[in-house]
């Protein structure tokens, strides 16, 4: 059997559930948008800037890592800039062979130049629609759903949850909370999660990345999260292949884990790709999905993440299909639409790839 190459993986359909809009800008776009508003960057050479982002994310310093978002968020403060960034996001994902993506961002971080929360949401939705249409013209079909994120250190989660529900028929498919885990437990935002449950809406919670099992336990058992953003520390409840009660619950309930291999290594949640718990969690048949998190900061793409796993764990097309179907099953769009993408797009493509390998 020949291992799938990066180029072959690009042409295989993929589904992505965890990708940050402000973590996936093109370096050249940052340079242009920064020039328009007079924002100072570490360098105005796009190649050097891309490297600066990767180096800062690799540095092991949380301070430097967070500085990177200071620059991307700074250039995403007008409707025009948000539309452009969202359109390019759709185009870049489609060019990478992603057929379904949920892209998230925090509307409250884009109000510095006078936009209102609804104006932010509408600009991003317009950008995704434009990018999706341009991708289709180029022969690439992609569907994008939006997740609205509230920052866990702030106090606007209820407002953002209401905003997400208000735009549920316009392309917002879910809600999320993100930001520093330690000291900001998800239970601080219980009212928002209870509201979303009463509205029959979907949400995921960043939990179990920097912080361990208590964060995962709260996200699931107190807040009712449908999925776990990362959730990689669930391995702390597994010893010698034996599952503790929380790990058992997560596996039994098929709670999706949004694992982001390169990002998890950069933040220290995993020592290396080869030592990433994704290998163990897959062997134990958790509902594992593969994601990019921040394509710019990690210098990555869906295809690259999968190619890294192929190299580290010897995965073939069957495993890549399994990750892809796991993600599609766990998406926040309606069941019949998920099924259509699985049966009409994903399965036929991988059947050919598996037969030819
Ligand atoms: Zn994330």
GROMACS .gro file of C-alpha atoms and ligand atoms in nm:
model
  358
    1UNK     CA    1   0.000   0.000   0.000
    2UNK     CA    2   0.132   0.343  -0.097
    3UNK     CA    3   0.097   0.616   0.167
    4UNK     CA    4  -0.126   0.909   0.063
    5UNK     CA    5   0.090   1.203  -0.048
    6UNK     CA    6   0.021   1.565   0.042
    7UNK     CA    7  -0.093   1.645  -0.314
    8UNK     CA    8  -0.330   1.347  -0.320
    9UNK     CA    9  -0.472   1.452   0.017
   10UNK     CA   10  -0.540   1.803  -0.120
   11UNK     CA   11  -0.766   1.645  -0.382
   12UNK     CA   12  -0.954   1.428  -0.130
   13UNK     CA   13  -1.266   1.580   0.031
   14UNK     CA   14  -1.212   1.692   0.390
   15UNK     CA   15  -1.429   1.830   0.672
   16UNK     CA   16  -1.301   2.085   0.923
   17UNK     CA   17  -1.476   2.177   1.249
   18UNK     CA   18  -1.222   2.391   1.435
   19UNK     CA   19  -1.067   2.683   1.248
   20UNK     CA   20  -1.035   3.045   1.370
   21UNK     CA   21  -1.106   3.323   1.119
   22UNK     CA   22  -0.854   3.553   1.291
   23UNK     CA   23  -0.593   3.274   1.286
   24UNK     CA   24  -0.606   3.207   0.913
   25UNK     CA   25  -0.536   3.533   0.728
   26UNK     CA   26  -0.305   3.548   0.428
   27UNK     CA   27   0.014   3.738   0.526
   28UNK     CA   28  -0.013   3.957   0.212
   29UNK     CA   29  -0.367   4.055   0.313
   30UNK     CA   30  -0.252   4.155   0.662
   31UNK     CA   31   0.015   4.377   0.506
   32UNK     CA   32  -0.237   4.548   0.276
   33UNK     CA   33  -0.506   4.595   0.540
   34UNK     CA   34  -0.251   4.725   0.792
   35UNK     CA   35  -0.124   4.982   0.541
   36UNK     CA   36  -0.480   5.107   0.484
   37UNK     CA   37  -0.534   5.185   0.853
   38UNK     CA   38  -0.176   5.272   0.952
   39UNK     CA   39  -0.133   4.969   1.178
   40UNK     CA   40   0.234   4.893   1.251
   41UNK     CA   41   0.350   4.536   1.180
   42UNK     CA   42   0.678   4.363   1.277
   43UNK     CA   43   0.758   4.358   0.901
   44UNK     CA   44   0.574   4.451   0.580
   45UNK     CA   45   0.728   4.172   0.373
   46UNK     CA   46   0.456   3.904   0.342
   47UNK     CA   47   0.698   3.608   0.349
   48UNK     CA   48   0.885   3.745   0.650
   49UNK     CA   49   0.555   3.823   0.821
   50UNK     CA   50   0.431   3.466   0.770
   51UNK     CA   51   0.754   3.341   0.927
   52UNK     CA   52   0.720   3.589   1.215
   53UNK     CA   53   0.376   3.445   1.295
   54UNK     CA   54   0.505   3.088   1.285
   55UNK     CA   55   0.809   3.173   1.501
   56UNK     CA   56   0.596   3.352   1.761
   57UNK     CA   57   0.360   3.054   1.779
   58UNK     CA   58   0.657   2.815   1.807
   59UNK     CA   59   0.832   3.019   2.076
   60UNK     CA   60   0.664   2.846   2.368
   61UNK     CA   61   0.577   3.189   2.508
   62UNK     CA   62   0.205   3.244   2.550
   63UNK     CA   63   0.265   3.620   2.548
   64UNK     CA   64   0.426   3.609   2.204
   65UNK     CA   65   0.157   3.371   2.078
   66UNK     CA   66  -0.118   3.610   2.188
   67UNK     CA   67   0.063   3.907   2.028
   68UNK     CA   68   0.005   3.746   1.691
   69UNK     CA   69  -0.373   3.781   1.730
   70UNK     CA   70  -0.322   4.145   1.827
   71UNK     CA   71  -0.212   4.206   1.467
   72UNK     CA   72  -0.473   3.994   1.287
   73UNK     CA   73  -0.763   4.129   1.494
   74UNK     CA   74  -0.637   4.488   1.450
   75UNK     CA   75  -0.678   4.468   1.072
   76UNK     CA   76  -1.028   4.312   1.096
   77UNK     CA   77  -1.219   4.616   1.225
   78UNK     CA   78  -1.421   4.727   0.920
   79UNK     CA   79  -1.699   4.555   0.728
   80UNK     CA   80  -1.487   4.559   0.414
   81UNK     CA   81  -1.186   4.400   0.586
   82UNK     CA   82  -1.403   4.132   0.750
   83UNK     CA   83  -1.568   4.051   0.416
   84UNK     CA   84  -1.233   4.018   0.244
   85UNK     CA   85  -1.081   3.798   0.516
   86UNK     CA   86  -1.387   3.571   0.520
   87UNK     CA   87  -1.397   3.543   0.139
   88UNK     CA   88  -1.028   3.453   0.126
   89UNK     CA   89  -1.077   3.201   0.405
   90UNK     CA   90  -1.347   3.024   0.200
   91UNK     CA   91  -1.127   3.031  -0.112
   92UNK     CA   92  -0.820   2.898   0.072
   93UNK     CA   93  -1.011   2.616   0.239
   94UNK     CA   94  -1.180   2.520  -0.089
   95UNK     CA   95  -0.845   2.519  -0.272
   96UNK     CA   96  -0.719   2.281  -0.003
   97UNK     CA   97  -1.004   2.038  -0.079
   98UNK     CA   98  -1.212   2.118   0.228
   99UNK     CA   99  -1.577   2.053   0.134
  100UNK     CA  100  -1.729   2.145   0.470
  101UNK     CA  101  -1.590   2.387   0.729
  102UNK     CA  102  -1.708   2.550   1.048
  103UNK     CA  103  -1.512   2.871   1.098
  104UNK     CA  104  -1.528   3.060   1.427
  105UNK     CA  105  -1.447   3.409   1.550
  106UNK     CA  106  -1.539   3.638   1.839
  107UNK     CA  107  -1.762   3.926   1.719
  108UNK     CA  108  -1.684   4.126   2.036
  109UNK     CA  109  -1.321   4.161   1.919
  110UNK     CA  110  -1.417   4.350   1.603
  111UNK     CA  111  -1.588   4.658   1.749
  112UNK     CA  112  -1.284   4.891   1.780
  113UNK     CA  113  -1.377   5.111   1.482
  114UNK     CA  114  -1.746   5.146   1.548
  115UNK     CA  115  -1.904   4.834   1.400
  116UNK     CA  116  -2.200   4.688   1.589
  117UNK     CA  117  -2.220   4.315   1.668
  118UNK     CA  118  -2.482   4.248   1.394
  119UNK     CA  119  -2.271   4.442   1.140
  120UNK     CA  120  -1.971   4.221   1.222
  121UNK     CA  121  -2.174   3.901   1.180
  122UNK     CA  122  -2.330   4.017   0.853
  123UNK     CA  123  -1.997   4.124   0.702
  124UNK     CA  124  -1.843   3.784   0.776
  125UNK     CA  125  -2.145   3.597   0.639
  126UNK     CA  126  -2.130   3.805   0.320
  127UNK     CA  127  -1.761   3.729   0.285
  128UNK     CA  128  -1.819   3.355   0.320
  129UNK     CA  129  -2.099   3.370   0.061
  130UNK     CA  130  -1.873   3.559  -0.180
  131UNK     CA  131  -1.578   3.323  -0.127
  132UNK     CA  132  -1.801   3.017  -0.163
  133UNK     CA  133  -1.939   3.150  -0.492
  134UNK     CA  134  -1.593   3.231  -0.628
  135UNK     CA  135  -1.469   2.885  -0.528
  136UNK     CA  136  -1.763   2.728  -0.713
  137UNK     CA  137  -1.670   2.923  -1.027
  138UNK     CA  138  -1.323   2.771  -0.998
  139UNK     CA  139  -1.478   2.423  -0.972
  140UNK     CA  140  -1.444   2.378  -0.595
  141UNK     CA  141  -1.754   2.315  -0.386
  142UNK     CA  142  -1.741   2.419  -0.021
  143UNK     CA  143  -2.006   2.475   0.243
  144UNK     CA  144  -1.918   2.698   0.538
  145UNK     CA  145  -2.098   2.732   0.870
  146UNK     CA  146  -2.011   3.004   1.118
  147UNK     CA  147  -1.955   2.961   1.491
  148UNK     CA  148  -1.973   3.270   1.711
  149UNK     CA  149  -1.721   3.267   1.995
  150UNK     CA  150  -1.743   3.447   2.328
  151UNK     CA  151  -1.422   3.522   2.515
  152UNK     CA  152  -1.409   3.329   2.842
  153UNK     CA  153  -1.242   3.609   3.041
  154UNK     CA  154  -1.508   3.861   2.932
  155UNK     CA  155  -1.871   3.897   3.036
  156UNK     CA  156  -2.052   3.909   2.704
  157UNK     CA  157  -2.128   3.540   2.653
  158UNK     CA  158  -2.506   3.579   2.695
  159UNK     CA  159  -2.514   3.861   2.439
  160UNK     CA  160  -2.306   3.657   2.191
  161UNK     CA  161  -2.523   3.348   2.247
  162UNK     CA  162  -2.832   3.555   2.165
  163UNK     CA  163  -2.656   3.693   1.857
  164UNK     CA  164  -2.574   3.339   1.737
  165UNK     CA  165  -2.936   3.229   1.775
  166UNK     CA  166  -3.059   3.542   1.597
  167UNK     CA  167  -2.849   3.449   1.291
  168UNK     CA  168  -2.915   3.072   1.297
  169UNK     CA  169  -3.107   3.080   0.969
  170UNK     CA  170  -2.849   3.301   0.800
  171UNK     CA  171  -2.543   3.076   0.833
  172UNK     CA  172  -2.445   3.078   1.202
  173UNK     CA  173  -2.458   2.712   1.306
  174UNK     CA  174  -2.311   2.716   1.657
  175UNK     CA  175  -2.150   2.888   1.954
  176UNK     CA  176  -1.816   2.848   2.132
  177UNK     CA  177  -1.614   2.996   2.413
  178UNK     CA  178  -1.238   3.049   2.383
  179UNK     CA  179  -0.949   3.218   2.559
  180UNK     CA  180  -0.730   3.134   2.859
  181UNK     CA  181  -0.867   2.823   3.032
  182UNK     CA  182  -0.694   2.849   3.370
  183UNK     CA  183  -0.895   3.069   3.606
  184UNK     CA  184  -1.187   3.103   3.364
  185UNK     CA  185  -1.396   2.786   3.397
  186UNK     CA  186  -1.680   2.740   3.147
  187UNK     CA  187  -1.930   2.745   3.436
  188UNK     CA  188  -1.881   3.126   3.448
  189UNK     CA  189  -2.099   3.131   3.138
  190UNK     CA  190  -2.371   2.890   3.251
  191UNK     CA  191  -2.656   3.129   3.174
  192UNK     CA  192  -2.546   3.145   2.810
  193UNK     CA  193  -2.527   2.767   2.777
  194UNK     CA  194  -2.865   2.721   2.943
  195UNK     CA  195  -3.015   2.974   2.705
  196UNK     CA  196  -2.867   2.788   2.404
  197UNK     CA  197  -3.003   2.456   2.527
  198UNK     CA  198  -3.350   2.604   2.565
  199UNK     CA  199  -3.319   2.731   2.208
  200UNK     CA  200  -3.220   2.383   2.079
  201UNK     CA  201  -2.894   2.534   1.953
  202UNK     CA  202  -2.550   2.374   1.923
  203UNK     CA  203  -2.225   2.464   2.097
  204UNK     CA  204  -1.871   2.352   2.150
  205UNK     CA  205  -1.636   2.466   2.427
  206UNK     CA  206  -1.258   2.508   2.419
  207UNK     CA  207  -1.166   2.272   2.703
  208UNK     CA  208  -0.894   2.027   2.793
  209UNK     CA  209  -0.618   2.196   2.597
  210UNK     CA  210  -0.409   2.397   2.842
  211UNK     CA  211  -0.612   2.277   3.138
  212UNK     CA  212  -0.702   1.924   3.235
  213UNK     CA  213  -0.992   1.699   3.324
  214UNK     CA  214  -1.193   1.942   3.545
  215UNK     CA  215  -1.231   2.173   3.246
  216UNK     CA  216  -1.358   1.888   3.024
  217UNK     CA  217  -1.589   1.763   3.299
  218UNK     CA  218  -1.743   2.108   3.348
  219UNK     CA  219  -1.783   2.165   2.973
  220UNK     CA  220  -1.979   1.842   2.935
  221UNK     CA  221  -2.156   1.781   3.265
  222UNK     CA  222  -2.232   2.139   3.374
  223UNK     CA  223  -2.255   2.325   3.047
  224UNK     CA  224  -2.382   2.052   2.813
  225UNK     CA  225  -2.130   2.100   2.531
  226UNK     CA  226  -2.204   1.905   2.211
  227UNK     CA  227  -1.833   1.887   2.127
  228UNK     CA  228  -1.496   1.958   2.291
  229UNK     CA  229  -1.260   2.216   2.141
  230UNK     CA  230  -0.937   2.012   2.160
  231UNK     CA  231  -1.029   1.792   2.461
  232UNK     CA  232  -0.685   1.639   2.418
  233UNK     CA  233  -0.626   1.614   2.796
  234UNK     CA  234  -0.893   1.344   2.815
  235UNK     CA  235  -0.590   1.111   2.794
  236UNK     CA  236  -0.519   1.203   3.159
  237UNK     CA  237  -0.818   0.980   3.241
  238UNK     CA  238  -0.677   0.682   3.050
  239UNK     CA  239  -0.406   0.458   3.199
  240UNK     CA  240  -0.271   0.147   3.024
  241UNK     CA  241  -0.565   0.151   2.785
  242UNK     CA  242  -0.816   0.158   3.075
  243UNK     CA  243  -1.069   0.441   3.074
  244UNK     CA  244  -1.173   0.636   3.382
  245UNK     CA  245  -1.535   0.740   3.425
  246UNK     CA  246  -1.506   1.071   3.241
  247UNK     CA  247  -1.314   0.922   2.948
  248UNK     CA  248  -1.570   0.639   2.932
  249UNK     CA  249  -1.853   0.890   2.926
  250UNK     CA  250  -1.692   1.092   2.645
  251UNK     CA  251  -1.637   0.777   2.437
  252UNK     CA  252  -1.975   0.617   2.515
  253UNK     CA  253  -2.165   0.933   2.423
  254UNK     CA  254  -1.955   0.973   2.105
  255UNK     CA  255  -1.864   1.330   2.210
  256UNK     CA  256  -1.652   1.468   1.926
  257UNK     CA  257  -1.295   1.576   2.006
  258UNK     CA  258  -1.175   1.864   1.787
  259UNK     CA  259  -0.806   1.774   1.790
  260UNK     CA  260  -0.559   2.014   1.627
  261UNK     CA  261  -0.224   1.829   1.604
  262UNK     CA  262   0.018   2.111   1.510
  263UNK     CA  263  -0.149   2.365   1.735
  264UNK     CA  264  -0.153   2.119   2.028
  265UNK     CA  265   0.223   2.071   1.986
  266UNK     CA  266   0.283   2.449   1.974
  267UNK     CA  267   0.089   2.511   2.294
  268UNK     CA  268   0.257   2.220   2.469
  269UNK     CA  269  -0.060   2.006   2.494
  270UNK     CA  270   0.136   1.737   2.307
  271UNK     CA  271   0.514   1.685   2.291
  272UNK     CA  272   0.528   1.611   1.916
  273UNK     CA  273   0.301   1.491   1.636
  274UNK     CA  274   0.432   1.135   1.684
  275UNK     CA  275   0.352   1.153   2.057
  276UNK     CA  276   0.017   1.325   2.005
  277UNK     CA  277  -0.264   1.140   2.190
  278UNK     CA  278  -0.459   1.127   1.863
  279UNK     CA  279  -0.294   0.788   1.795
  280UNK     CA  280  -0.419   0.640   2.122
  281UNK     CA  281  -0.760   0.808   2.101
  282UNK     CA  282  -0.812   0.674   1.749
  283UNK     CA  283  -0.709   0.322   1.853
  284UNK     CA  284  -0.963   0.342   2.137
  285UNK     CA  285  -1.229   0.460   1.888
  286UNK     CA  286  -1.310   0.796   2.044
  287UNK     CA  287  -1.499   1.031   1.806
  288UNK     CA  288  -1.173   1.191   1.689
  289UNK     CA  289  -1.164   1.472   1.431
  290UNK     CA  290  -0.860   1.645   1.277
  291UNK     CA  291  -0.849   2.025   1.263
  292UNK     CA  292  -0.626   2.321   1.182
  293UNK     CA  293  -0.705   2.569   1.466
  294UNK     CA  294  -0.492   2.861   1.336
  295UNK     CA  295  -0.362   2.803   0.985
  296UNK     CA  296  -0.148   3.118   0.981
  297UNK     CA  297   0.017   3.073   1.322
  298UNK     CA  298   0.078   2.703   1.263
  299UNK     CA  299   0.174   2.750   0.897
  300UNK     CA  300  -0.068   2.470   0.818
  301UNK     CA  301  -0.373   2.347   0.627
  302UNK     CA  302  -0.612   2.052   0.658
  303UNK     CA  303  -0.409   1.859   0.401
  304UNK     CA  304  -0.085   1.929   0.586
  305UNK     CA  305  -0.232   1.814   0.920
  306UNK     CA  306  -0.344   1.489   0.758
  307UNK     CA  307  -0.008   1.441   0.584
  308UNK     CA  308   0.167   1.486   0.920
  309UNK     CA  309  -0.052   1.212   1.069
  310UNK     CA  310   0.015   0.983   0.771
  311UNK     CA  311   0.390   1.030   0.829
  312UNK     CA  312   0.374   0.989   1.208
  313UNK     CA  313   0.124   0.703   1.238
  314UNK     CA  314   0.131   0.533   0.898
  315UNK     CA  315  -0.234   0.612   0.830
  316UNK     CA  316  -0.382   0.533   0.489
  317UNK     CA  317  -0.696   0.643   0.307
  318UNK     CA  318  -0.923   0.433   0.532
  319UNK     CA  319  -0.811   0.626   0.840
  320UNK     CA  320  -0.832   0.963   0.662
  321UNK     CA  321  -1.186   0.875   0.554
  322UNK     CA  322  -1.270   0.777   0.913
  323UNK     CA  323  -1.152   1.117   1.045
  324UNK     CA  324  -1.345   1.295   0.770
  325UNK     CA  325  -1.670   1.108   0.830
  326UNK     CA  326  -1.629   1.158   1.206
  327UNK     CA  327  -1.608   1.533   1.147
  328UNK     CA  328  -1.902   1.537   0.908
  329UNK     CA  329  -2.117   1.334   1.152
  330UNK     CA  330  -2.028   1.587   1.424
  331UNK     CA  331  -2.107   1.900   1.223
  332UNK     CA  332  -2.372   2.143   1.348
  333UNK     CA  333  -2.575   2.152   1.023
  334UNK     CA  334  -2.893   1.937   0.998
  335UNK     CA  335  -2.865   1.557   0.984
  336UNK     CA  336  -2.994   1.518   0.629
  337UNK     CA  337  -2.742   1.772   0.499
  338UNK     CA  338  -2.454   1.598   0.680
  339UNK     CA  339  -2.565   1.265   0.538
  340UNK     CA  340  -2.581   1.404   0.184
  341UNK     CA  341  -2.218   1.525   0.203
  342UNK     CA  342  -2.105   1.190   0.348
  343UNK     CA  343  -2.288   0.975   0.093
  344UNK     CA  344  -2.257   1.189  -0.218
  345UNK     CA  345  -1.914   1.348  -0.175
  346UNK     CA  346  -1.696   1.183   0.087
  347UNK     CA  347  -1.765   0.810   0.048
  348UNK     CA  348  -1.746   0.790  -0.334
  349UNK     CA  349  -1.414   0.982  -0.338
  350UNK     CA  350  -1.248   0.771  -0.069
  351UNK     CA  351  -1.381   0.446  -0.221
  352UNK     CA  352  -1.181   0.530  -0.535
  353UNK     CA  353  -0.873   0.629  -0.335
  354UNK     CA  354  -0.885   0.312  -0.123
  355UNK     CA  355  -0.931   0.095  -0.435
  356UNK     CA  356  -0.635   0.256  -0.612
  357UNK     CA  357  -0.391   0.253  -0.317
  358LIG    ZN1  358  -0.918   2.698   1.894
   0.00000   0.00000   0.00000
